[in-house]
Coordinates of C-alpha atoms in Angstrom, one line a residue:
Chain A
M87 CA 24.7 -41.2 -60.0
S88 CA 26.0 -42.8 -56.6
D89 CA 25.3 -40.3 -53.4
D90 CA 28.5 -42.0 -51.9
Y91 CA 30.4 -39.0 -53.5
N92 CA 30.0 -35.1 -53.0
F93 CA 29.0 -33.8 -56.4
A94 CA 32.0 -34.9 -58.8
Y95 CA 34.2 -36.6 -56.2
L96 CA 35.9 -33.2 -55.0
D97 CA 35.2 -32.5 -51.8
E98 CA 33.5 -28.6 -51.6
Q99 CA 36.8 -27.4 -50.0
T100 CA 38.9 -28.8 -52.8
K101 CA 36.9 -27.2 -55.3
R102 CA 37.5 -24.1 -53.9
M103 CA 41.1 -23.8 -54.0
I104 CA 41.3 -25.3 -58.1
R105 CA 37.9 -22.3 -58.8
R106 CA 40.4 -20.0 -56.9
A107 CA 44.0 -21.2 -59.1
I108 CA 41.7 -21.8 -62.3
L109 CA 40.9 -17.8 -61.6
K110 CA 44.3 -16.7 -61.0
A111 CA 45.9 -18.5 -64.3
L112 CA 43.0 -16.8 -66.3
A113 CA 44.0 -12.9 -64.9
V114 CA 47.8 -14.0 -65.4
P115 CA 46.9 -15.4 -69.1
G116 CA 50.0 -18.7 -69.5
Y117 CA 51.4 -18.2 -66.2
Q118 CA 51.8 -21.8 -64.8
V119 CA 49.5 -21.3 -60.9
P120 CA 50.3 -23.8 -58.1
F121 CA 48.1 -25.9 -56.4
A122 CA 47.3 -28.4 -54.1
S123 CA 46.4 -31.4 -56.4
R124 CA 44.7 -34.3 -54.4
E125 CA 45.2 -37.8 -54.9
M126 CA 42.4 -39.3 -56.8
P127 CA 41.1 -42.9 -57.6
M128 CA 43.2 -43.1 -60.8
P129 CA 47.2 -42.6 -61.6
Y130 CA 48.9 -40.4 -62.2
G131 CA 49.8 -39.8 -65.6
W132 CA 46.0 -41.0 -66.0
G133 CA 44.8 -37.4 -66.2
T134 CA 44.5 -36.5 -62.5
G135 CA 45.3 -32.5 -63.5
G136 CA 42.7 -32.3 -65.9
V137 CA 39.7 -34.4 -64.2
Q138 CA 40.2 -32.4 -60.9
V139 CA 40.4 -29.0 -63.4
T140 CA 36.6 -30.3 -64.5
A141 CA 35.5 -31.2 -61.7
A142 CA 36.0 -28.1 -60.0
T143 CA 34.1 -26.7 -63.0
L144 CA 31.2 -29.2 -63.5
T145 CA 27.7 -28.0 -63.0
P146 CA 24.4 -30.3 -62.6
D147 CA 23.6 -29.4 -66.6
D148 CA 26.3 -30.0 -68.3
R149 CA 27.3 -31.9 -71.6
L150 CA 30.7 -34.6 -71.4
K151 CA 32.9 -35.0 -73.7
V152 CA 36.3 -36.5 -72.7
I153 CA 39.1 -37.7 -75.5
D154 CA 42.1 -39.4 -75.8
Q155 CA 43.6 -38.6 -79.0
G156 CA 41.4 -37.3 -80.3
A157 CA 39.5 -40.4 -79.3
D158 CA 35.8 -41.1 -77.5
D159 CA 36.4 -45.2 -77.4
T160 CA 40.1 -45.8 -75.8
T161 CA 40.6 -46.6 -72.3
N162 CA 41.5 -43.4 -70.7
A163 CA 38.9 -41.6 -71.9
V164 CA 36.7 -44.2 -71.0
S165 CA 36.8 -44.1 -68.1
I166 CA 37.0 -41.1 -67.5
R167 CA 34.1 -40.4 -69.0
K168 CA 32.5 -43.1 -66.5
F169 CA 34.0 -41.6 -63.4
F170 CA 31.7 -38.3 -64.2
E171 CA 28.7 -40.7 -65.0
R172 CA 28.7 -41.9 -61.7
T173 CA 30.1 -39.1 -59.8
A174 CA 28.9 -36.0 -61.2
G175 CA 25.4 -37.1 -62.6
V176 CA 26.9 -35.6 -66.0
E177 CA 24.8 -36.2 -69.2
V178 CA 28.2 -37.7 -71.5
V179 CA 28.3 -37.5 -75.3
T180 CA 31.0 -37.7 -78.0
S181 CA 29.3 -35.0 -80.7
T182 CA 31.3 -32.1 -80.4
S183 CA 29.5 -29.5 -81.0
E184 CA 27.0 -30.9 -78.1
A185 CA 29.8 -30.9 -75.5
S186 CA 29.9 -28.3 -73.1
I187 CA 32.7 -29.3 -71.5
I188 CA 35.7 -31.5 -73.6
Q189 CA 38.1 -33.0 -71.9
T190 CA 41.2 -34.2 -73.9
R191 CA 44.3 -35.5 -74.0
H192 CA 47.4 -34.4 -76.4
R193 CA 44.0 -33.1 -79.3
I194 CA 42.7 -30.3 -79.9
P195 CA 39.1 -31.3 -81.7
E196 CA 38.7 -30.5 -85.4
E197 CA 35.4 -29.1 -85.0
P198 CA 36.6 -25.4 -83.8
L199 CA 35.2 -24.9 -80.7
S200 CA 32.1 -22.0 -79.9
D201 CA 32.0 -19.5 -76.7
D202 CA 30.1 -21.5 -75.0
Q203 CA 32.8 -24.4 -74.3
I204 CA 35.4 -25.0 -72.7
L205 CA 38.2 -27.2 -73.4
V206 CA 40.0 -29.0 -70.4
Y207 CA 43.6 -29.9 -70.8
Q208 CA 45.6 -32.7 -69.6
V209 CA 49.3 -32.0 -68.9
P210 CA 51.8 -34.2 -68.2
I211 CA 54.7 -32.0 -68.2
P212 CA 53.6 -28.4 -67.4
E213 CA 57.1 -26.6 -67.2
P214 CA 58.3 -25.6 -70.6
L215 CA 61.8 -25.2 -69.6
R216 CA 61.9 -28.0 -67.2
F217 CA 63.8 -30.6 -70.0
L218 CA 66.3 -27.4 -70.4
E219 CA 66.2 -26.3 -66.7
P220 CA 65.4 -29.5 -64.1
R221 CA 65.2 -27.1 -61.5
E222 CA 62.0 -25.6 -60.3
S223 CA 63.6 -22.5 -58.4
E224 CA 65.6 -21.3 -62.1
T225 CA 62.8 -22.2 -64.3
R226 CA 60.5 -19.6 -61.8
K227 CA 62.8 -17.0 -61.8
M228 CA 62.7 -17.8 -66.1
H229 CA 59.8 -16.8 -66.4
A230 CA 60.0 -14.2 -64.1
L231 CA 62.8 -12.3 -65.9
E232 CA 61.1 -12.9 -69.5
E233 CA 64.5 -15.3 -69.5
Y234 CA 63.7 -17.5 -72.9
G235 CA 66.7 -17.4 -74.7
L236 CA 67.3 -21.1 -73.8
M237 CA 64.5 -22.3 -75.8
H238 CA 65.6 -20.5 -78.7
V239 CA 68.8 -21.9 -78.7
K240 CA 66.6 -25.4 -78.1
L241 CA 65.2 -24.9 -81.8
Y242 CA 67.8 -23.4 -83.4
E243 CA 70.1 -26.9 -82.1
D244 CA 67.2 -28.5 -83.7
I245 CA 67.9 -26.0 -87.5
A246 CA 72.1 -27.3 -87.0
R247 CA 71.3 -30.7 -86.7
H248 CA 67.9 -31.4 -88.0
G249 CA 68.0 -28.7 -90.8
H250 CA 64.5 -28.1 -89.4
I251 CA 62.5 -27.8 -85.9
A252 CA 62.0 -31.3 -85.3
T253 CA 60.2 -30.4 -82.3
A254 CA 56.7 -32.3 -83.4
Y255 CA 54.4 -32.3 -80.5
A256 CA 54.5 -30.1 -77.3
Y257 CA 55.5 -27.4 -79.0
P258 CA 56.1 -24.5 -77.7
V259 CA 54.3 -21.7 -77.6
K260 CA 54.1 -17.4 -76.2
V261 CA 51.4 -16.8 -74.7
E262 CA 50.1 -12.2 -74.8
G263 CA 54.1 -11.9 -75.7
R264 CA 54.9 -12.7 -72.4
Y265 CA 54.7 -15.9 -71.2
V266 CA 56.3 -19.4 -72.6
M267 CA 53.4 -21.7 -72.3
D268 CA 53.7 -25.3 -73.0
P269 CA 50.6 -26.2 -75.3
S270 CA 50.9 -30.2 -74.0
P271 CA 52.1 -32.9 -75.9
I272 CA 49.2 -31.9 -78.9
P273 CA 50.9 -32.4 -82.3
K274 CA 52.0 -28.4 -83.6
F275 CA 49.1 -29.5 -85.9
D276 CA 46.9 -28.3 -83.0
N277 CA 49.0 -25.3 -82.4
P278 CA 47.4 -22.5 -84.5
K279 CA 43.8 -23.7 -83.1
M280 CA 44.9 -22.5 -80.0
E281 CA 43.0 -19.3 -80.2
M282 CA 39.8 -19.8 -80.4
A283 CA 36.5 -18.8 -78.9
A284 CA 36.0 -21.3 -76.3
I285 CA 38.1 -21.1 -72.0
Q286 CA 40.8 -23.5 -72.6
L287 CA 42.5 -24.5 -68.9
F288 CA 45.2 -26.8 -68.5
G289 CA 45.8 -29.0 -65.2
A290 CA 48.9 -30.9 -64.3
G291 CA 47.6 -33.3 -61.6
R292 CA 51.0 -34.9 -60.3
E293 CA 53.2 -31.5 -61.2
Q294 CA 50.4 -29.4 -59.8
R295 CA 50.0 -26.4 -61.3
I296 CA 47.1 -25.5 -63.0
Y297 CA 47.0 -22.6 -66.3
A298 CA 44.5 -21.2 -68.8
L299 CA 43.7 -19.3 -72.0
P300 CA 41.3 -17.3 -71.7
P301 CA 39.0 -16.8 -74.7
W302 CA 41.0 -15.1 -78.4
T303 CA 44.1 -14.9 -76.1
R304 CA 46.9 -14.3 -78.8
V305 CA 49.2 -17.5 -78.6
V306 CA 52.2 -17.5 -81.2
S307 CA 54.2 -20.8 -81.5
L308 CA 58.2 -20.4 -80.6
D309 CA 59.9 -19.9 -84.2
F310 CA 63.0 -17.9 -86.6
E311 CA 62.4 -15.3 -89.4
D312 CA 64.2 -17.6 -91.5
H313 CA 62.5 -20.5 -89.9
P314 CA 58.9 -19.5 -89.8
F315 CA 56.9 -22.1 -87.5
D316 CA 55.0 -24.9 -89.7
P317 CA 51.8 -27.1 -88.9
S318 CA 52.7 -30.3 -90.7
K319 CA 50.3 -32.7 -91.7
A320 CA 51.0 -35.9 -93.1
E321 CA 50.6 -35.5 -97.3
H322 CA 46.7 -37.7 -97.9
P323 CA 43.3 -37.8 -97.1
C324 CA 41.5 -39.7 -94.4
A325 CA 41.6 -43.5 -96.1
L326 CA 38.1 -43.5 -94.3
C327 CA 36.1 -39.8 -94.9
G328 CA 38.1 -38.8 -97.1
A329 CA 39.0 -35.2 -95.1
A330 CA 42.5 -33.7 -96.6
D331 CA 42.7 -31.2 -93.4
S332 CA 42.3 -33.1 -90.8
Y333 CA 45.4 -34.4 -88.3
L334 CA 45.5 -37.8 -89.5
D335 CA 46.7 -41.3 -87.7
E336 CA 48.7 -43.7 -88.9
V337 CA 48.3 -47.7 -89.0
I338 CA 49.7 -50.4 -89.4
T339 CA 47.3 -52.8 -91.8
D340 CA 49.5 -55.9 -92.1
D341 CA 53.4 -57.1 -92.3
Q342 CA 53.5 -56.6 -95.8
G343 CA 54.5 -52.6 -95.1
G344 CA 51.2 -51.8 -95.7
R345 CA 49.5 -48.8 -93.9
M346 CA 46.3 -46.5 -94.0
F347 CA 45.6 -42.9 -93.0
V348 CA 42.4 -42.1 -90.4
C349 CA 41.6 -39.0 -88.7
S350 CA 42.5 -38.8 -85.2
D351 CA 39.8 -37.4 -84.3
T352 CA 36.6 -39.5 -83.8
D353 CA 33.8 -37.8 -83.9
Y354 CA 34.9 -35.4 -87.2
C355 CA 35.1 -38.7 -88.7
E356 CA 32.4 -40.4 -88.3
S357 CA 29.7 -37.2 -88.8
R358 CA 32.2 -36.7 -91.7
R359 CA 31.3 -40.2 -92.8
A360 CA 27.3 -39.7 -92.2
A361 CA 27.4 -37.3 -94.0
G362 CA 28.1 -39.1 -97.3
H363 CA 31.8 -38.3 -97.4
R364 CA 33.6 -41.6 -98.2
G365 CA 38.0 -42.5 -98.6
E366 CA 39.9 -44.7 -100.6
L367 CA 39.9 -47.3 -98.0
A368 CA 35.7 -46.7 -96.3
E369 CA 34.0 -50.3 -96.3
D370 CA 31.3 -49.0 -98.9
A371 CA 33.3 -46.9 -100.9
A372 CA 32.6 -46.9 -105.2
Chain B
M23 CA 24.0 -15.0 -32.9
D24 CA 20.6 -14.6 -34.7
D25 CA 18.8 -15.8 -37.5
L26 CA 19.9 -13.1 -39.3
T27 CA 23.3 -14.5 -39.2
L28 CA 22.4 -18.7 -39.9
A29 CA 19.9 -18.0 -42.7
G30 CA 20.9 -16.4 -46.6
G31 CA 23.2 -19.4 -47.2
F32 CA 23.0 -22.1 -50.0
S33 CA 20.4 -24.0 -49.7
D34 CA 22.7 -27.1 -51.7
P35 CA 26.1 -25.8 -52.1
A36 CA 27.8 -28.0 -54.1
Q37 CA 25.0 -27.2 -57.0
Q38 CA 25.1 -24.0 -56.4
S39 CA 28.5 -23.1 -56.0
A40 CA 29.6 -24.8 -59.1
Q41 CA 26.5 -22.9 -61.2
A42 CA 28.0 -19.5 -59.7
F43 CA 31.9 -20.5 -60.4
R44 CA 30.5 -20.6 -63.9
A45 CA 29.0 -17.3 -64.2
V46 CA 32.5 -15.5 -61.9
M47 CA 34.9 -18.0 -64.3
S48 CA 32.5 -17.2 -67.6
A49 CA 32.8 -13.4 -66.5
L50 CA 36.4 -12.8 -65.5
A51 CA 37.7 -15.2 -69.0
R52 CA 35.2 -12.6 -70.8
P53 CA 36.1 -9.0 -69.2
G54 CA 32.7 -7.3 -69.6
R55 CA 30.9 -9.6 -70.0
I56 CA 28.0 -9.9 -67.3
E57 CA 26.5 -12.6 -65.3
A58 CA 23.8 -13.3 -62.9
V59 CA 23.9 -15.0 -60.0
R60 CA 21.3 -16.6 -57.2
G61 CA 22.0 -18.3 -54.1
A62 CA 22.9 -15.9 -51.3
E63 CA 21.2 -13.6 -48.7
P64 CA 23.6 -11.9 -47.3
P65 CA 23.0 -9.0 -44.9
A66 CA 22.8 -5.3 -45.7
P67 CA 25.1 -3.1 -47.3
L68 CA 26.6 -6.7 -48.8
S69 CA 24.9 -7.1 -52.4
P70 CA 23.5 -10.6 -53.1
A71 CA 26.5 -11.1 -56.0
A72 CA 29.4 -10.4 -53.3
G73 CA 27.4 -12.7 -50.8
V74 CA 27.5 -15.4 -53.7
V75 CA 31.0 -14.9 -55.2
L76 CA 31.9 -14.7 -51.1
L77 CA 30.1 -18.2 -50.2
T78 CA 31.9 -19.3 -54.2
L79 CA 35.4 -18.9 -53.4
C80 CA 36.1 -18.0 -49.6
D81 CA 36.3 -20.3 -46.5
P82 CA 39.2 -20.3 -43.8
E83 CA 42.2 -20.1 -46.3
T84 CA 41.4 -17.0 -47.9
P85 CA 41.6 -14.2 -45.1
I86 CA 38.9 -11.3 -46.4
H87 CA 39.2 -7.6 -46.2
L88 CA 36.3 -5.1 -45.2
T89 CA 36.3 -2.1 -45.8
P90 CA 34.8 0.6 -42.8
S91 CA 31.2 0.7 -44.1
F92 CA 30.6 -3.2 -44.9
D93 CA 33.1 -3.7 -41.5
L94 CA 29.8 -4.9 -39.8
P95 CA 29.4 -7.2 -37.0
S96 CA 26.6 -8.6 -38.3
L97 CA 28.9 -8.9 -41.8
R98 CA 32.0 -10.5 -40.6
Q99 CA 29.5 -13.0 -38.6
W100 CA 28.1 -14.1 -41.5
I101 CA 31.2 -14.8 -43.3
G102 CA 32.3 -16.8 -40.5
F103 CA 29.0 -19.0 -39.9
H104 CA 28.8 -19.5 -43.8
A105 CA 32.8 -19.0 -45.6
G106 CA 35.0 -19.6 -42.1
A107 CA 37.1 -16.5 -43.5
P108 CA 39.4 -14.8 -41.4
I109 CA 38.3 -11.0 -41.1
A110 CA 42.2 -9.1 -42.2
G111 CA 43.5 -5.8 -43.2
A112 CA 44.3 -4.9 -46.5
D113 CA 48.2 -6.1 -46.6
E114 CA 47.2 -9.5 -46.0
C115 CA 43.7 -10.6 -47.9
S116 CA 42.9 -12.6 -50.3
F117 CA 39.6 -10.4 -51.4
A118 CA 38.7 -7.2 -50.2
I119 CA 34.9 -6.4 -50.7
G120 CA 34.1 -2.8 -50.6
P121 CA 32.8 0.1 -52.4
W122 CA 35.4 1.7 -54.7
D123 CA 36.2 5.0 -52.7
E124 CA 36.4 2.7 -49.9
L125 CA 39.1 0.3 -50.9
L126 CA 41.4 3.2 -52.3
P127 CA 44.4 3.3 -52.4
L128 CA 45.4 0.1 -54.5
D129 CA 48.6 -0.5 -53.8
R130 CA 48.3 -1.4 -49.9
F131 CA 46.9 -5.0 -51.2
P132 CA 49.1 -7.6 -51.9
Q133 CA 49.8 -7.3 -55.7
G134 CA 52.0 -10.9 -55.8
T135 CA 55.7 -11.2 -56.5
S136 CA 57.5 -11.7 -60.0
E137 CA 57.2 -15.0 -59.4
Y138 CA 54.9 -15.9 -57.7
P139 CA 51.9 -13.7 -59.4
D140 CA 48.7 -15.2 -58.4
R141 CA 49.1 -14.3 -55.0
S142 CA 47.3 -10.8 -55.4
A143 CA 44.9 -10.0 -53.7
T144 CA 40.6 -10.4 -56.1
L145 CA 38.3 -6.8 -55.1
I146 CA 34.6 -7.2 -54.8
V147 CA 34.2 -3.6 -56.0
E148 CA 30.0 -3.1 -54.6
T149 CA 28.9 -0.2 -57.3
P150 CA 25.2 1.1 -58.1
L151 CA 26.1 0.5 -61.7
L152 CA 27.0 -1.6 -63.8
E153 CA 26.4 -1.5 -67.3
A154 CA 28.5 -2.9 -70.2
R155 CA 29.0 0.4 -71.6
G156 CA 31.7 3.2 -70.8
A157 CA 35.4 2.2 -70.8
T158 CA 37.5 0.7 -73.5
L159 CA 38.9 -2.6 -72.8
R160 CA 41.5 -5.0 -75.0
G161 CA 43.2 -8.1 -74.1
P162 CA 42.5 -11.3 -73.4
G163 CA 39.5 -13.2 -73.0
I164 CA 38.2 -10.1 -75.9
R165 CA 38.2 -11.1 -79.6
D166 CA 38.1 -7.2 -80.6
T167 CA 36.3 -4.7 -77.9
A168 CA 34.0 -4.5 -74.9
E169 CA 33.0 -2.3 -73.0
L170 CA 32.0 -1.8 -69.2
S171 CA 30.9 0.7 -67.2
L172 CA 34.2 0.8 -64.6
P173 CA 34.7 3.5 -61.8
E174 CA 37.6 5.4 -62.7
I175 CA 40.2 4.5 -65.9
V176 CA 43.6 5.4 -64.2
A177 CA 43.7 3.1 -61.4
F178 CA 43.3 0.1 -63.7
Q179 CA 45.6 1.4 -66.3
R180 CA 48.4 1.4 -63.7
N181 CA 47.3 -1.9 -62.1
A182 CA 47.2 -3.0 -66.1
R183 CA 50.5 -1.9 -66.7
A184 CA 52.2 -3.8 -64.1
F185 CA 51.4 -7.0 -65.2
P186 CA 52.0 -9.9 -64.3
L187 CA 51.5 -8.3 -61.1
G188 CA 48.1 -6.7 -60.3
L189 CA 44.6 -7.0 -59.1
D190 CA 41.7 -8.8 -60.3
F191 CA 38.5 -7.0 -59.9
I192 CA 34.7 -8.8 -59.5
F193 CA 32.2 -5.6 -59.9
T194 CA 28.6 -6.9 -58.6
C195 CA 25.6 -4.7 -58.3
G196 CA 22.5 -6.3 -57.0
D197 CA 21.7 -10.4 -58.6
R198 CA 24.6 -9.3 -61.1
L199 CA 28.7 -9.6 -61.4
A200 CA 30.8 -9.3 -64.2
A201 CA 35.2 -8.8 -63.8
L202 CA 38.0 -6.9 -65.1
P203 CA 41.4 -9.1 -64.9
R204 CA 45.1 -7.3 -64.5
S205 CA 46.0 -8.0 -68.5
T206 CA 43.0 -5.3 -69.6
E207 CA 43.2 -2.3 -71.4
V208 CA 41.5 0.1 -70.2
A209 CA 41.0 3.7 -72.6

């Protein structure tokens, strides 16, 4: 750990400001609390919101896991993990169950989280209505008046055009029957997992918003009676570990149309293989 | 300014406030859960837990309201030295500290606006008794139901009915604390 920085990089006044925002976000689940996002030593779009929320939440005793699209070993995850190793000196892990704080970009781990864990999401566009109404002054009023008709029109137009709701990620949810919330660009496969035992915190650095879900908050994916929400997944088992219940990435293997489907959650896939599960393309498959 | 004013703060602010914040967040995210905190020794009548909350969350950006029995020179000086927070009236504070009967009526405090419900006060209620028994709690952060000793019921029901507006409460007793956000239904 470097002594050149305050614990977890941010100064204490900034952390207090972020901590107050987190508490108000937990008190009003799904509401986006404005906060004075700082410049971080990484560009916007690389998880500056999640990093600030994690920095304000970390204690020296924490075990931190960082995932990017489910993987522990991609650039974004590796660099954020190194950042906190250096500035906070915390222990870093890749095992989901051993982590006390998990910062994630665009996935919820497959393994259910427990009530002593915290899941921190990196959020690019926190406003679910932003692509329907570009003005912040208007979307703020729409949330205040609970005026969400436009979102339902958008989903209806999907059905009219494609025959089904074509939104596959960042699928909007309603929190405790009040606020419509962007779950961040997680696949809609992950939406049902959001009613969980862990605390969920969402940080958007460029857009300067923090929002949160306390444990077991009611989170309902928007749908219609005749077009109920469907958390679809690829019709394959994982080619490496054989899991039939996990979210899969499609990997192109050659230029002849060859492809394989593998778990997007690397820790889940590795621990299943360590436990002896094998998929059809596993190297030592029988 | 005497020794009592200068003493009683965090000895290692970065780590102690991080641990204290986790306790406060855990309590607020799970209404009914009681957490123990340490690190602050404020002058009486402020409890150590309330002192920890204040050192963790308050600074020059957060006006604090002190109820009559807490509005003492010793406490004003301690808050001024350790947190730098201005002392303010009930209608413009971010935090208020005092016993329950002195905090009433609650409609004096900022409740937030419909466009910015986060701009509401957090009340730190000093209580002689804090246990996970009493009123029944339901809502976000609670799987089925939880229980918490509350000074009364009706005021919290009225507060919850105004959701998403309303006040958030942190109850402090000695070195322990619990919390009740506006989203919790009390029965």
